[in-house]
XYZ file of C-alpha atoms in Angstrom:
539
model
C 29.161 0.420 17.642
C 32.273 0.221 15.418
C 34.133 3.189 14.015
C 33.243 4.279 10.496
C 34.937 1.967 8.002
C 35.518 2.265 4.235
C 33.055 -0.563 3.483
C 30.316 1.382 5.300
C 30.871 4.351 2.976
C 31.000 1.999 -0.032
C 27.430 0.962 0.875
C 26.224 4.411 2.008
C 27.301 6.458 -1.034
C 25.711 4.316 -3.820
C 22.361 4.179 -1.985
C 22.340 7.959 -1.537
C 23.259 8.400 -5.222
C 20.473 5.973 -6.186
C 17.878 8.142 -4.442
C 19.361 11.384 -5.764
C 19.090 10.093 -9.350
C 15.780 8.214 -9.025
C 13.866 10.331 -6.480
C 15.219 13.835 -5.892
C 16.285 14.611 -9.473
C 13.047 13.381 -11.131
C 10.914 15.380 -8.674
C 13.087 18.474 -9.253
C 12.654 18.079 -13.026
C 8.897 17.659 -12.536
C 8.716 20.845 -10.450
C 10.796 22.855 -12.945
C 8.810 21.481 -15.890
C 5.561 22.675 -14.299
C 6.774 26.299 -14.761
C 8.057 25.804 -18.329
C 6.207 27.548 -21.167
C 6.935 28.383 -24.786
C 8.065 31.858 -23.681
C 10.277 30.755 -20.789
C 9.377 30.070 -17.176
C 6.294 31.487 -15.452
C 3.248 30.543 -13.372
C 0.984 30.652 -16.437
C 0.656 26.831 -16.504
C -0.712 26.906 -12.970
C -3.098 29.744 -13.837
C -4.313 27.798 -16.884
C -4.905 24.590 -14.907
C -6.600 26.346 -11.987
C -8.813 28.292 -14.417
C -10.024 25.028 -15.963
C -13.463 24.317 -14.499
C -13.220 20.558 -15.141
C -9.882 20.225 -13.352
C -11.094 22.320 -10.395
C -14.119 20.046 -10.143
C -11.869 16.988 -10.349
C -9.711 18.234 -7.465
C -12.851 18.997 -5.439
C -14.299 15.556 -6.239
C -11.051 13.877 -5.181
C -10.993 15.826 -1.910
C -14.621 14.947 -1.189
C -14.543 11.216 -1.931
C -11.101 10.779 -0.324
C -12.209 12.599 2.849
C -15.348 10.461 3.217
C -13.310 7.323 2.457
C -10.676 8.194 5.056
C -13.328 8.763 7.735
C -15.189 5.505 7.014
C -11.988 3.494 6.666
C -10.518 4.773 9.942
C -13.723 3.938 11.847
C -14.010 0.444 10.310
C -10.306 -0.307 10.836
C -10.584 0.805 14.465
C -13.643 -1.418 15.041
C -11.822 -4.450 13.609
C -8.625 -3.808 15.599
C -10.616 -3.119 18.793
C -12.570 -6.358 18.293
C -9.327 -8.327 18.068
C -7.535 -6.716 21.012
C -10.229 -5.621 23.462
C -12.961 -8.267 23.337
C -13.413 -11.947 24.097
C -15.000 -12.844 20.764
C -14.414 -16.351 19.395
C -10.630 -16.768 18.857
C -10.887 -18.399 15.397
C -12.988 -15.393 14.314
C -10.139 -13.087 15.352
C -7.735 -15.109 13.192
C -10.164 -14.987 10.250
C -10.462 -11.201 10.596
C -6.676 -10.738 10.750
C -6.177 -12.848 7.618
C -9.292 -11.971 5.604
C -8.838 -8.216 5.875
C -5.516 -8.482 3.999
C -6.948 -10.226 0.903
C -7.577 -6.982 -1.078
C -3.840 -6.218 -0.827
C -3.180 -9.249 -3.050
C -5.082 -7.734 -6.001
C -4.494 -4.682 -8.249
C -6.859 -1.787 -7.509
C -8.124 -1.693 -11.098
C -9.659 -5.150 -10.459
C -11.727 -3.723 -7.575
C -13.706 -1.607 -10.019
C -14.580 -4.535 -12.272
C -15.534 -6.635 -9.233
C -17.837 -3.797 -8.100
C -19.397 -3.636 -11.585
C -20.053 -7.380 -11.654
C -21.366 -7.330 -8.075
C -23.586 -4.221 -7.995
C -24.289 -3.584 -11.707
C -27.668 -4.238 -13.355
C -26.830 -7.942 -13.785
C -24.449 -8.130 -10.826
C -24.217 -11.050 -8.415
C -25.261 -9.040 -5.336
C -27.939 -7.215 -7.379
C -29.462 -10.596 -8.308
C -29.365 -11.748 -4.670
C -31.294 -8.653 -3.531
C -33.514 -8.586 -6.635
C -32.805 -4.929 -7.444
C -30.099 -2.314 -7.897
C -28.945 -1.105 -4.486
C -27.380 2.103 -5.843
C -25.685 3.670 -8.865
C -22.177 2.197 -9.043
C -20.544 4.617 -11.478
C -19.207 7.777 -9.896
C -19.070 8.665 -6.214
C -20.652 5.461 -4.864
C -18.434 3.096 -6.827
C -15.320 5.094 -5.990
C -16.234 5.172 -2.298
C -16.702 1.391 -2.119
C -13.495 0.761 -4.072
C -11.433 3.205 -2.032
C -12.680 1.817 1.301
C -11.795 -1.737 0.197
C -8.388 -0.493 -1.003
C -7.433 1.523 2.086
C -8.991 -0.624 4.836
C -6.184 -3.245 5.013
C -3.437 -0.589 5.336
C -5.362 1.409 7.962
C -6.151 -1.793 9.870
C -2.492 -2.878 9.950
C -1.481 0.535 11.286
C -4.077 0.578 14.089
C -3.719 -3.159 14.801
C 0.030 -2.715 15.353
C -0.490 0.244 17.718
C -3.032 -1.710 19.775
C -0.212 -4.095 20.729
C 1.352 -1.248 22.730
C -1.828 -0.269 24.590
C -1.657 -1.402 28.225
C -5.102 -2.903 28.818
C -4.450 -2.922 32.553
C -5.537 0.724 32.584
C -8.982 -0.263 31.274
C -9.482 -2.321 34.445
C -8.024 0.465 36.616
C -10.356 2.990 34.975
C -13.375 0.817 35.773
C -12.233 0.389 39.389
C -11.884 4.171 39.677
C -15.569 4.498 38.803
C -15.215 5.893 35.267
C -18.219 5.484 33.011
C -17.971 3.337 29.880
C -17.514 6.289 27.497
C -14.990 8.107 29.723
C -12.988 4.918 30.245
C -13.052 4.172 26.499
C -11.862 7.674 25.568
C -9.073 7.831 28.166
C -7.662 4.308 27.916
C -8.176 3.485 24.216
C -8.849 6.516 22.027
C -6.464 8.999 23.652
C -3.354 6.767 23.379
C -4.286 6.077 19.744
C -4.918 9.668 18.598
C -1.669 9.819 16.624
C -2.277 6.428 15.001
C -5.912 7.226 14.160
C -4.746 10.472 12.572
C -2.100 8.523 10.678
C -4.709 6.029 9.435
C -6.933 8.916 8.273
C -4.071 10.640 6.430
C -2.861 7.371 4.888
C -6.366 6.472 3.664
C -6.905 9.980 2.281
C -3.610 10.049 0.351
C -4.041 6.509 -1.021
C -7.552 7.382 -2.253
C -6.611 10.822 -3.583
C -3.773 9.446 -5.700
C -5.152 6.076 -6.855
C -5.714 5.594 -10.562
C -6.912 1.979 -10.793
C -10.363 2.334 -9.210
C -11.524 5.508 -11.031
C -10.232 3.981 -14.292
C -12.954 1.326 -14.009
C -15.889 2.820 -12.051
C -15.209 6.564 -12.095
C -17.793 7.173 -14.811
C -18.391 10.878 -15.379
C -17.282 11.671 -11.802
C -13.846 13.008 -12.716
C -11.048 12.848 -10.158
C -7.549 14.312 -10.295
C -5.796 10.987 -11.039
C -7.852 10.393 -14.202
C -7.323 14.008 -15.261
C -3.558 13.513 -15.053
C -3.856 10.307 -17.090
C -5.938 12.018 -19.784
C -3.570 15.000 -20.009
C -0.500 12.764 -20.336
C -1.843 9.894 -22.458
C -4.485 11.705 -24.491
C -4.325 12.389 -28.225
C -1.792 15.192 -27.640
C 0.221 14.727 -24.412
C 0.789 17.977 -22.514
C 3.881 17.436 -20.376
C 3.906 20.900 -18.802
C 0.273 20.858 -17.668
C 0.693 17.245 -16.594
C 3.581 18.350 -14.388
C 1.352 21.052 -12.851
C -1.382 18.529 -11.975
C 1.258 16.189 -10.534
C 2.649 18.966 -8.324
C -0.883 19.801 -7.155
C -1.319 16.135 -6.210
C 1.596 16.548 -3.787
C -0.219 19.231 -1.769
C -2.498 16.861 0.227
C 0.568 14.738 1.033
C 2.354 17.844 2.355
C -0.646 18.728 4.529
C -0.709 15.109 5.694
C 2.892 15.331 6.898
C 2.090 18.563 8.777
C -0.971 16.965 10.410
C 0.981 13.854 11.408
C 3.733 16.022 12.908
C 1.094 17.842 14.953
C -0.545 14.576 16.064
C 2.832 13.222 17.226
C 2.496 15.240 20.438
C -0.553 13.159 21.389
C 1.439 9.933 21.227
C 2.773 8.377 24.407
C 4.014 4.951 25.357
C 3.941 2.766 28.415
C 7.236 1.672 29.957
C 5.796 -1.801 30.247
C 2.752 -3.363 28.601
C 0.864 -5.792 30.822
C -0.720 -8.755 29.076
C -4.168 -9.302 30.601
C -7.297 -11.082 29.431
C -10.278 -8.788 28.896
C -13.260 -9.143 31.249
C -16.029 -11.129 29.472
C -18.976 -9.041 28.316
C -21.518 -10.976 26.262
C -23.285 -7.895 24.935
C -20.065 -6.188 23.822
C -18.563 -9.357 22.379
C -21.730 -10.342 20.481
C -22.235 -6.895 18.954
C -18.603 -6.386 17.928
C -18.308 -9.971 16.716
C -21.360 -9.434 14.509
C -20.189 -6.025 13.216
C -16.693 -7.365 12.444
C -18.176 -10.356 10.612
C -20.465 -8.105 8.544
C -17.528 -5.829 7.602
C -15.397 -8.782 6.547
C -18.198 -10.565 4.658
C -19.122 -7.310 2.898
C -15.490 -6.777 1.919
C -14.973 -10.292 0.569
C -18.436 -10.571 -1.055
C -17.423 -7.925 -3.603
C -14.639 -10.205 -4.832
C -16.735 -13.389 -4.932
C -17.876 -12.634 -8.485
C -14.246 -12.508 -9.627
C -13.974 -16.255 -8.953
C -17.446 -17.061 -10.338
C -17.656 -15.095 -13.610
C -14.680 -16.653 -15.470
C -16.029 -20.141 -14.705
C -19.296 -19.340 -16.546
C -19.655 -19.529 -20.310
C -20.985 -15.980 -20.593
C -21.779 -14.465 -17.194
C -24.431 -13.275 -16.345
C -26.506 -14.552 -19.306
C -25.081 -18.024 -19.923
C -24.264 -19.676 -16.586
C -22.970 -22.931 -18.080
C -19.848 -24.079 -16.210
C -16.644 -23.987 -18.277
C -12.849 -23.710 -18.031
C -12.718 -22.151 -21.501
C -11.702 -18.680 -20.317
C -8.811 -20.048 -18.272
C -7.675 -22.234 -21.171
C -7.837 -19.247 -23.560
C -5.643 -17.148 -21.301
C -3.089 -19.928 -20.794
C -2.985 -20.559 -24.540
C -2.478 -16.880 -25.324
C 1.263 -16.260 -25.621
C 0.608 -12.518 -25.303
C -1.151 -12.811 -21.916
C 1.320 -15.387 -20.594
C 4.223 -13.101 -21.574
C 2.557 -10.251 -19.678
C 2.279 -12.505 -16.618
C 5.960 -13.472 -16.982
C 6.828 -9.759 -17.188
C 4.994 -9.176 -13.910
C 6.882 -12.031 -12.249
C 10.178 -10.637 -13.538
C 9.491 -7.088 -12.308
C 8.154 -8.304 -8.951
C 11.042 -10.726 -8.420
C 13.746 -8.189 -9.263
C 12.027 -5.497 -7.177
C 11.782 -7.868 -4.210
C 15.466 -8.857 -4.383
C 17.044 -5.489 -5.209
C 14.564 -3.503 -3.097
C 15.149 -5.649 -0.027
C 18.947 -5.322 -0.408
C 18.715 -1.521 -0.733
C 16.219 -1.061 2.128
C 18.099 -3.449 4.451
C 21.483 -1.882 3.671
C 20.066 1.612 4.282
C 18.631 0.484 7.626
C 21.948 -1.098 8.692
C 23.867 2.071 7.834
C 21.368 4.184 9.789
C 20.997 2.018 12.888
C 24.322 0.248 13.271
C 27.035 2.594 11.964
C 28.391 5.990 13.071
C 28.529 7.442 9.536
C 27.697 11.147 9.319
C 24.577 11.924 7.337
C 23.010 8.514 7.946
C 19.724 10.201 9.006
C 19.366 11.049 5.293
C 17.617 7.696 4.902
C 14.898 8.720 7.364
C 14.229 11.838 5.297
C 14.206 9.822 2.070
C 11.763 7.311 3.559
C 9.435 10.151 4.548
C 9.575 11.585 1.006
C 8.901 8.233 -0.687
C 6.007 7.687 1.716
C 4.275 10.888 0.627
C 4.974 11.000 -3.133
C 2.081 9.381 -5.066
C 2.950 6.605 -7.510
C 1.528 8.505 -10.510
C 3.606 11.582 -9.638
C 6.787 9.511 -9.333
C 6.046 7.678 -12.587
C 5.426 10.948 -14.442
C 8.633 12.463 -13.059
C 10.536 9.420 -14.444
C 8.859 9.887 -17.819
C 9.961 13.533 -17.951
C 13.550 12.849 -16.864
C 14.300 9.584 -18.674
C 12.139 10.028 -21.786
C 15.138 10.290 -24.132
C 17.464 7.979 -22.228
C 18.355 4.306 -22.680
C 16.209 3.505 -19.608
C 12.986 4.389 -21.442
C 10.798 1.353 -22.102
C 12.955 -1.050 -20.068
C 12.217 -3.369 -17.164
C 14.979 -1.567 -15.252
C 12.986 1.655 -14.994
C 9.880 -0.260 -13.837
C 11.906 -1.998 -11.125
C 13.588 1.229 -9.976
C 10.305 3.155 -9.859
C 8.582 0.406 -7.861
C 11.605 0.013 -5.560
C 11.651 3.726 -4.717
C 7.852 4.016 -4.470
C 7.524 1.236 -1.867
C 10.824 1.868 -0.039
C 9.374 3.275 3.197
C 7.705 0.228 4.737
C 10.514 -2.328 4.131
C 13.065 0.225 5.340
C 11.119 0.836 8.567
C 10.662 -2.927 9.037
C 14.437 -3.431 8.875
C 15.198 -0.338 10.952
C 12.893 -1.397 13.796
C 14.278 -4.940 13.770
C 17.941 -3.865 13.757
C 17.368 -1.272 16.501
C 16.217 -4.009 18.893
C 19.463 -5.995 18.582
C 22.351 -5.753 21.025
C 24.387 -2.665 19.977
C 27.674 -4.238 21.144
C 27.627 -7.211 18.766
C 29.847 -5.516 16.175
C 32.396 -4.427 18.781
C 32.541 -7.921 20.276
C 32.940 -9.493 16.837
C 35.715 -7.040 15.960
C 37.605 -8.012 19.119
C 37.271 -11.642 18.025
C 38.817 -10.811 14.643
C 35.721 -10.578 12.410
C 35.363 -7.740 9.924
C 32.212 -5.573 9.917
C 30.837 -7.319 6.805
C 31.518 -10.744 8.337
C 29.575 -9.673 11.435
C 26.646 -8.586 9.271
C 26.661 -11.923 7.440
C 27.217 -14.186 10.443
C 25.360 -12.382 13.251
C 23.117 -9.491 12.190
C 21.516 -11.054 9.101
C 20.632 -14.417 10.746
C 19.012 -12.584 13.667
C 16.866 -10.483 11.331
C 16.067 -13.209 8.785
C 12.367 -13.114 9.678
C 12.210 -9.392 8.882
C 14.094 -9.884 5.593
C 11.532 -12.514 4.535
C 8.726 -10.074 5.350
C 10.462 -7.345 3.321
C 10.815 -9.611 0.280
C 7.138 -10.598 0.532
C 6.027 -6.952 0.863
C 8.016 -5.772 -2.146
C 6.952 -8.711 -4.344
C 3.233 -8.416 -3.597
C 3.121 -4.652 -4.135
C 5.142 -4.904 -7.342
C 2.603 -7.429 -8.678
C -0.419 -5.203 -8.018
C 0.878 -1.670 -8.636
C -0.532 0.295 -11.553
C -0.347 3.990 -10.584
C 3.453 4.080 -10.478
C 4.094 2.324 -13.771
C 1.149 3.394 -15.964
C 3.282 6.077 -17.711
C 6.353 3.822 -18.041
C 5.149 0.518 -19.554
C 5.457 -0.214 -23.268
C 4.094 -3.018 -25.455
C 7.241 -5.026 -24.658
C 7.286 -4.347 -20.894
C 3.537 -4.504 -20.237
C 2.658 -6.148 -16.907
C -0.610 -7.719 -15.760
C -1.979 -4.616 -14.005
C -1.441 -2.426 -17.092
C -2.749 -5.181 -19.398
C -5.994 -5.240 -17.391
C -6.407 -1.532 -18.170
C -5.928 -2.315 -21.877
C -8.403 -5.246 -21.816
C -11.016 -2.930 -20.266
C -11.275 -1.025 -23.568
C -12.236 -4.230 -25.374
C -14.668 -5.305 -22.598
C -12.726 -8.570 -22.148
C -13.756 -8.964 -18.530
C -13.276 -12.732 -18.398
C -9.607 -12.268 -19.283
C -9.442 -9.465 -16.698
C -10.711 -11.768 -13.959
C -8.508 -14.702 -14.991
C -5.424 -12.467 -14.888
C -6.582 -11.049 -11.554
C -6.945 -14.582 -10.162
C -3.419 -15.326 -11.446
C -2.063 -12.308 -9.538
C -4.105 -13.246 -6.458
C -2.889 -16.872 -6.424
C 0.720 -15.824 -7.046
C 0.657 -13.275 -4.221
C -1.154 -15.705 -1.931
C 1.560 -18.316 -2.502
C 4.282 -15.736 -1.765
C 2.429 -14.598 1.375
C 1.946 -18.166 2.638
C 5.570 -19.059 1.880
C 6.713 -15.912 3.665
C 4.564 -16.712 6.713
C 5.830 -20.328 6.708
C 9.514 -19.341 6.615
C 8.962 -16.614 9.221
C 7.294 -19.117 11.541
C 10.052 -21.640 10.910
C 12.661 -18.977 11.632
C 10.934 -18.020 14.897
C 10.724 -21.663 16.019
C 14.422 -22.243 15.332
C 15.525 -19.397 17.612
């Protein structure tokens, strides 16, 4: 590893300043604002909020539905990952599961609610198939379905990745040692995954607890904390101080999550070497898990089927005449097309700038000797636990009277910071696997540190960079929680426009815009996968 050089500090210092100004400072202002009253600073705002019966109920409702969601999601994600890694089910089915489970990530969460309404409502597609209402969709049931769909892909990816490091040889050894099925399963599969399963539970809980999109559409009278924050801040008379209190309270589950994950870390262990073996065929196991996995996937995707059907009907569900009218109307509406262009602009800038920042931070941390470089690990942990709505509100409080207010710049910066953790960890893990002596060798050959990055390091991590760009772009296209307090009429994006169209019951436009986001993200995902595959084949 080379000695610290001026160019390393030139990269290190601006990134640290970026996070001080757009993460630490806004959160500090939010925290201080929560204690501000007309008579100075006190805890009276907290006492007022906690004395409010409706808000206490909302917090309790959020805890309840998020806890149930996290439990269901973790179990379903485990079943899907186990089916892929520990069974001999039909190989194409495994590929379908791996791909299909990620589809919800390509859509904004607010769309989930409308899809649930059009699937399970009185005139819903699934309701018509079964001939009756299966359950009440507004309130707890609708939120639970929406949250499970929303959190399942993320939980699956987490568990699926950890399964790659489980040595399945020990399953065979356990059987040979005479262990029963349950004992073998617990010792060779569950025990090595305790930390990951806990992580999936915490991740699902926090994502559900802080999401705004789903309760905005199917929450009904079942109030949750995210909608309470929205009503306090964007009601007839915005209350910034009480809004800050609710936002701070939303950070508490995240703090508990970090504590729980730290505790669960002691259960994690790794094998020095992972042996690749083919699982022993078991028709009963493979048939059951193949069927369960198929049902989970079909159930997940069936909810979104109506999204592609409704806008092709003249007036779903009453007039089922086929038409392209709704698509034509959207494409002829300069307002809606401008909103779509805004989304592309924000997503594109976030993907480019975010990838540069996250990659540069990872390089400084992994491949330089600069003091204080571990700061980026701390920052990534903070951005991972701060909800999007809380971050967006903190920006509103800090930059409300600045030139950044109502600009695309603030949307890009908020989204960049909010989704920093995953791209940063992608780059960090990739760079850590490279030969640590490359920079020293290049320096001996006369190359500068920046030349080495450009000629050696970057080409060898190109696949990861492509994945980072794809991740940032897709999340920037679908996010709503982080930017709901920051968009204006001029900077409105598709996800926030969908929220506006909801008030006018323009669901055809909602679905057409959702399909636009879906197709755009799908193209980016396929392009990313193509270039990653091409990069892998060229090495």
